[in-house]
Amino acid sequence: MKALNADLHCHSTVSDGLLAPADVVRRASANGVELLALTDHDEIGGLAEASAMAAELGLNFVNGVEVSISWGDDQTVHVVGLGVDPGNAQLGIGLEQIRSGRDSRAARMAAELDKVGIHGAYEGALRHVGNPALISRAHFARYIVELGHARDVKSVFDHWLAKGKPGYVDHAWATLEDGLRWIHDAGGIAVIAHPGRYRLSKAERLEMFSAFRDLGGQGIEVISGAHKDDEIAEFASIARKFGFLASRASDFHGPGESWIDLGRLPDLPDDLTPVWSRL
Ligand code: AMP
Ligand code: MN
Ligand code: MN
Ligand code: MN
């Protein structure tokens, strides 16, 4: 049987994507996506526009969000909530709380970047922001590319914005407990985003998966735009071991800026239970 072309993780201008919510949906549809979730960082403001466009195009749509979480010793972990009710008050208040820390973090980042010769980064990043509440490192990266200091966003992260680099500042996001509670209160399924991207040891990773499962987390992105073949195999085996539902997720941010375009992903291994069987 032909597998469903599901893509359950992507971004719009409401967070750090390059396309408006309706344009993300148009592109997904043109790429043959059959089930789409928009999952902006800490923000659900694009869901109404996206779901209206999906209805117009006859594309099945899932309301989603990608919640920023602090784990352990200043590690950031992202958890995607799928099938959340955007009208849920708990979720709305929780996300607003996470967003409220972003502006002062951005000011601290700009001060650090200034010390290494990248000036005006706060104002420069803001020019790339679609939603002022949602200034992210991706916007700083676009400004630094614009200045001509790097040829692409990825190299900006490698030189300035990744953990340990001069423009990186520590920041407290939501706790895993709070993030999962908000997703669950809103009727959603919690899914660990791009598990291959965290700089955690194997033991720390297992500890994180256990804590996530103990808090009622149910899913993991086995297929992610960020995963290589060996990581797909590794996280498929984690899904089996922990009994997690499996997701398929491009994490698309925009043309030319993402590892993989909407829906252009390998299929899930046959024996795993797709998260969309529960949506
Ligand atoms: P923030 O939520 O402000 O910490 O920004 C995180 C975002 O930065 C991610 O969602 C990606 O959009 C982007 N990002 C993080 N690491 C990289 C990287 N190595 N290359 C390109 N983009 C990245
Ligand atoms: Mn992003
Ligand atoms: Mn992420
Ligand atoms: Mn993402």
Coordinates of C-alpha atoms and ligand atoms in Angstrom, one line a residue:
M1 CA 0.0 0.0 0.0
K2 CA 1.2 3.5 -0.8
A3 CA 2.2 5.3 2.4
L4 CA 0.5 8.6 3.2
N5 CA 2.5 11.7 2.4
A6 CA 2.3 13.3 5.8
D7 CA 4.4 16.2 6.9
L8 CA 3.8 17.1 10.5
H9 CA 6.3 19.9 11.2
C10 CA 7.0 23.2 9.4
H11 CA 7.2 26.9 10.0
S12 CA 5.6 30.1 8.6
T13 CA 6.4 33.8 9.0
V14 CA 4.4 33.7 12.2
S15 CA 7.6 32.2 13.7
D16 CA 10.9 31.9 11.7
G17 CA 9.7 30.5 8.4
L18 CA 10.0 32.5 5.2
L19 CA 6.5 31.9 3.8
A20 CA 3.1 33.1 5.0
P21 CA 0.9 30.4 6.5
A22 CA -1.3 30.2 3.4
D23 CA 1.7 30.0 1.2
V24 CA 3.2 27.1 3.2
V25 CA -0.1 25.2 2.7
R26 CA -0.1 26.0 -1.1
R27 CA 3.4 24.7 -1.4
A28 CA 2.7 21.6 0.6
S29 CA -0.3 20.9 -1.6
A30 CA 1.7 21.4 -4.8
N31 CA 4.4 19.0 -3.4
G32 CA 1.8 16.3 -3.0
V33 CA 1.5 16.4 0.8
E34 CA -1.7 14.7 1.9
L35 CA -1.7 15.6 5.7
L36 CA 0.0 18.7 6.9
A37 CA 0.6 20.2 10.4
L38 CA 1.9 23.8 10.7
T39 CA 4.1 23.9 13.9
D40 CA 5.4 27.4 14.5
H41 CA 7.7 28.0 17.4
D42 CA 5.8 28.8 20.6
E43 CA 3.0 30.3 18.5
I44 CA -0.4 29.3 17.2
G45 CA -1.3 32.6 15.4
G46 CA -0.9 31.1 11.9
L47 CA -3.2 28.2 12.3
A48 CA -6.5 29.9 11.3
E49 CA -5.0 31.1 8.0
A50 CA -3.4 27.8 7.3
S51 CA -6.4 25.7 8.0
A52 CA -8.6 27.9 5.9
M53 CA -6.3 27.6 2.9
A54 CA -6.0 23.8 3.5
A55 CA -9.8 23.5 3.4
E56 CA -9.9 25.5 0.2
L57 CA -7.3 23.1 -1.4
G58 CA -8.9 20.0 0.1
L59 CA -5.7 19.2 2.0
N60 CA -6.1 17.5 5.4
F61 CA -4.7 19.8 8.1
V62 CA -3.6 19.3 11.7
N63 CA -3.2 22.2 14.2
G64 CA 0.3 22.1 15.6
V65 CA 2.9 24.0 17.6
E66 CA 6.6 23.5 18.4
V67 CA 7.2 24.2 22.1
S68 CA 10.7 25.4 23.2
I69 CA 11.8 23.5 26.4
S70 CA 14.8 23.7 28.6
W71 CA 16.1 20.3 29.7
G72 CA 19.0 19.4 32.1
D73 CA 22.0 21.6 32.0
D74 CA 20.9 24.3 29.6
Q75 CA 19.9 22.1 26.8
T76 CA 17.1 23.1 24.5
V77 CA 14.7 20.4 23.4
H78 CA 11.7 21.0 21.1
V79 CA 8.4 19.2 21.5
V80 CA 5.8 19.3 18.8
G81 CA 2.1 19.3 19.9
L82 CA -0.2 17.8 17.2
G83 CA -3.9 18.2 17.2
V84 CA -4.0 21.0 19.7
D85 CA -7.1 23.1 20.2
P86 CA -5.8 26.7 19.4
G87 CA -8.6 28.1 21.6
N88 CA -7.4 26.4 24.7
A89 CA -6.6 29.0 27.4
Q90 CA -3.9 27.0 29.2
L91 CA -1.9 26.5 26.0
G92 CA -2.4 30.2 25.0
I93 CA -1.2 31.5 28.3
G94 CA 1.8 29.0 28.4
L95 CA 3.0 29.9 24.9
E96 CA 2.6 33.6 25.7
Q97 CA 4.9 33.1 28.7
I98 CA 7.6 31.4 26.6
R99 CA 7.4 34.1 23.9
S100 CA 7.7 36.9 26.5
G101 CA 11.3 35.9 27.2
R102 CA 12.5 36.2 23.6
D103 CA 12.8 39.9 23.3
S104 CA 15.3 40.3 26.2
R105 CA 17.2 37.3 25.0
A106 CA 17.5 38.9 21.6
A107 CA 18.9 42.1 23.2
R108 CA 21.5 40.0 25.1
M109 CA 22.4 38.1 21.9
A110 CA 22.9 41.5 20.1
A111 CA 25.1 42.7 22.9
E112 CA 27.3 39.6 22.6
L113 CA 27.5 39.9 18.8
D114 CA 28.4 43.5 19.1
K115 CA 31.5 42.5 21.1
V116 CA 32.7 40.4 18.1
G117 CA 32.1 43.1 15.5
I118 CA 28.6 42.4 14.4
H119 CA 26.8 45.6 15.1
G120 CA 23.1 46.5 15.1
A121 CA 22.0 42.9 15.2
Y122 CA 18.9 43.5 17.3
E123 CA 17.4 46.0 14.8
G124 CA 18.8 44.1 11.9
A125 CA 17.2 40.8 13.0
L126 CA 13.9 42.6 13.7
R127 CA 13.8 43.6 10.0
H128 CA 13.5 39.9 9.2
V129 CA 10.8 39.2 11.8
G130 CA 7.2 38.7 10.7
N131 CA 5.8 38.5 14.3
P132 CA 7.6 40.8 16.8
A133 CA 6.8 38.4 19.7
L134 CA 8.8 35.7 17.9
I135 CA 12.3 36.9 17.3
S136 CA 14.5 33.9 16.9
R137 CA 18.1 33.0 16.1
A138 CA 17.1 32.3 12.5
H139 CA 16.3 36.0 12.1
F140 CA 19.7 37.0 13.5
A141 CA 21.2 34.5 11.0
R142 CA 19.5 36.1 8.1
Y143 CA 20.7 39.5 9.1
I144 CA 24.3 38.3 9.4
V145 CA 24.1 36.7 5.9
E146 CA 22.7 40.0 4.7
L147 CA 25.8 41.8 6.1
G148 CA 27.9 39.5 4.0
H149 CA 29.7 37.8 7.0
A150 CA 28.5 34.4 5.9
R151 CA 27.2 32.8 2.8
D152 CA 24.3 31.0 4.4
V153 CA 22.3 30.6 7.6
K154 CA 23.9 27.3 8.4
S155 CA 27.4 28.8 8.5
V156 CA 26.1 31.7 10.7
F157 CA 25.0 29.1 13.2
D158 CA 28.4 27.3 13.0
H159 CA 30.3 30.5 13.6
W160 CA 28.1 32.6 15.9
L161 CA 24.8 31.2 17.0
A162 CA 25.2 27.6 18.1
K163 CA 25.7 26.8 21.7
G164 CA 29.2 27.7 22.7
K165 CA 29.6 30.3 19.9
P166 CA 29.9 34.1 20.7
G167 CA 26.3 35.1 20.0
Y168 CA 24.8 32.3 22.0
V169 CA 23.2 33.1 25.3
D170 CA 21.7 30.8 27.9
H171 CA 17.9 31.1 28.1
A172 CA 15.2 29.4 30.3
W173 CA 12.4 28.1 28.1
A174 CA 9.5 26.1 29.5
T175 CA 10.0 23.0 31.6
L176 CA 9.2 19.6 30.1
E177 CA 6.5 19.2 32.7
D178 CA 4.8 22.5 31.7
G179 CA 5.2 22.1 28.0
L180 CA 3.6 18.7 28.0
R181 CA 0.8 19.8 30.3
W182 CA -0.1 22.6 28.0
I183 CA -0.1 20.3 24.9
H184 CA -2.2 17.7 26.8
D185 CA -4.6 20.3 28.2
A186 CA -5.3 21.4 24.6
G187 CA -6.0 17.8 23.6
G188 CA -2.8 17.4 21.6
I189 CA -0.3 14.6 21.2
A190 CA 3.3 15.5 22.3
V191 CA 6.1 14.4 19.9
I192 CA 9.8 14.9 20.4
A193 CA 11.1 17.0 17.5
H194 CA 14.3 16.1 15.5
P195 CA 15.9 14.0 18.3
G196 CA 19.1 13.7 16.2
R197 CA 19.8 17.4 16.6
Y198 CA 20.4 17.5 20.4
R199 CA 23.9 17.5 21.7
L200 CA 23.1 14.9 24.4
S201 CA 25.0 11.7 25.2
K202 CA 23.2 8.4 24.5
A203 CA 22.6 8.1 28.3
E204 CA 21.2 11.6 28.6
R205 CA 19.0 11.1 25.5
L206 CA 17.5 7.9 27.0
E207 CA 16.9 9.8 30.3
M208 CA 15.1 12.5 28.3
F209 CA 13.0 10.0 26.4
S210 CA 12.0 8.3 29.7
A211 CA 11.1 11.6 31.4
F212 CA 9.0 12.5 28.3
R213 CA 7.2 9.2 28.3
D214 CA 6.6 9.4 32.1
L215 CA 4.9 12.7 31.6
G216 CA 2.6 11.2 29.0
G217 CA 4.6 12.1 25.8
Q218 CA 3.6 9.7 23.1
G219 CA 5.6 10.4 19.9
I220 CA 9.0 10.9 18.3
E221 CA 10.0 12.2 14.9
V222 CA 11.7 9.2 13.4
I223 CA 11.7 10.8 9.9
S224 CA 13.0 14.4 10.1
G225 CA 14.5 16.7 7.6
A226 CA 17.5 16.8 9.9
H227 CA 18.0 13.0 10.1
K228 CA 20.5 10.9 8.2
D229 CA 19.9 7.2 7.5
D230 CA 21.7 6.0 10.6
E231 CA 19.6 8.4 12.7
I232 CA 16.4 7.1 11.2
A233 CA 17.4 3.6 12.2
E234 CA 18.4 4.7 15.7
F235 CA 15.1 6.6 16.4
A236 CA 13.0 3.8 14.8
S237 CA 14.5 1.5 17.4
I238 CA 13.9 4.0 20.1
A239 CA 10.2 4.2 19.0
R240 CA 10.0 0.4 19.3
K241 CA 11.7 0.3 22.7
F242 CA 9.6 3.1 24.2
G243 CA 6.4 2.3 22.4
F244 CA 6.3 5.8 20.8
L245 CA 4.2 6.7 17.9
A246 CA 6.3 7.7 14.9
S247 CA 6.2 11.0 13.1
R248 CA 7.4 12.2 9.7
A249 CA 8.5 15.8 9.6
S250 CA 10.4 18.1 7.2
D251 CA 10.9 21.0 9.6
F252 CA 10.7 23.2 6.5
H253 CA 11.5 26.9 7.0
G254 CA 11.6 28.2 3.5
P255 CA 12.8 27.6 0.0
G256 CA 16.6 27.5 -0.1
E257 CA 16.9 27.5 3.7
S258 CA 15.9 24.0 4.7
W259 CA 17.4 20.5 4.5
I260 CA 14.3 19.2 2.8
D261 CA 11.2 20.6 1.1
L262 CA 7.7 20.0 2.3
G263 CA 6.7 16.3 2.0
R264 CA 9.9 15.3 0.3
L265 CA 10.7 12.7 2.9
P266 CA 11.3 8.9 3.1
D267 CA 8.5 6.8 4.4
L268 CA 8.3 5.5 8.0
P269 CA 9.6 2.0 8.6
D270 CA 6.5 -0.3 8.0
D271 CA 6.4 -1.8 11.5
L272 CA 6.0 1.6 13.3
T273 CA 2.7 3.1 14.3
P274 CA 2.3 6.5 12.6
V275 CA 1.3 9.3 14.9
W276 CA -1.4 10.2 12.4
S277 CA -3.3 7.0 13.2
R278 CA -4.2 8.8 16.4
L279 CA -5.0 12.2 15.1
Ligands
AMP1 P1 15.6 29.9 18.6 O1 14.2 29.3 18.9 O2 15.5 31.3 18.6 O3 16.7 29.3 19.5 O4 16.0 29.5 17.2 C1 16.0 28.1 16.8 C2 15.9 28.0 15.3 O5 17.1 28.4 14.7 C3 15.6 26.7 14.8 O6 14.2 26.4 14.8 C4 16.1 26.8 13.4 O7 15.1 27.5 12.6 C5 17.3 27.6 13.5 N1 18.5 26.8 13.6 C6 19.0 26.3 14.7 N2 20.2 25.6 14.5 C7 20.4 25.8 13.1 C8 21.4 25.4 12.2 N3 22.5 24.7 12.7 N4 21.3 25.7 10.9 C9 20.3 26.4 10.5 N5 19.3 26.8 11.3 C10 19.3 26.5 12.6
MN2 MN 13.1 27.5 13.4
MN3 MN 13.1 22.7 16.3
MN4 MN 10.9 23.3 13.7

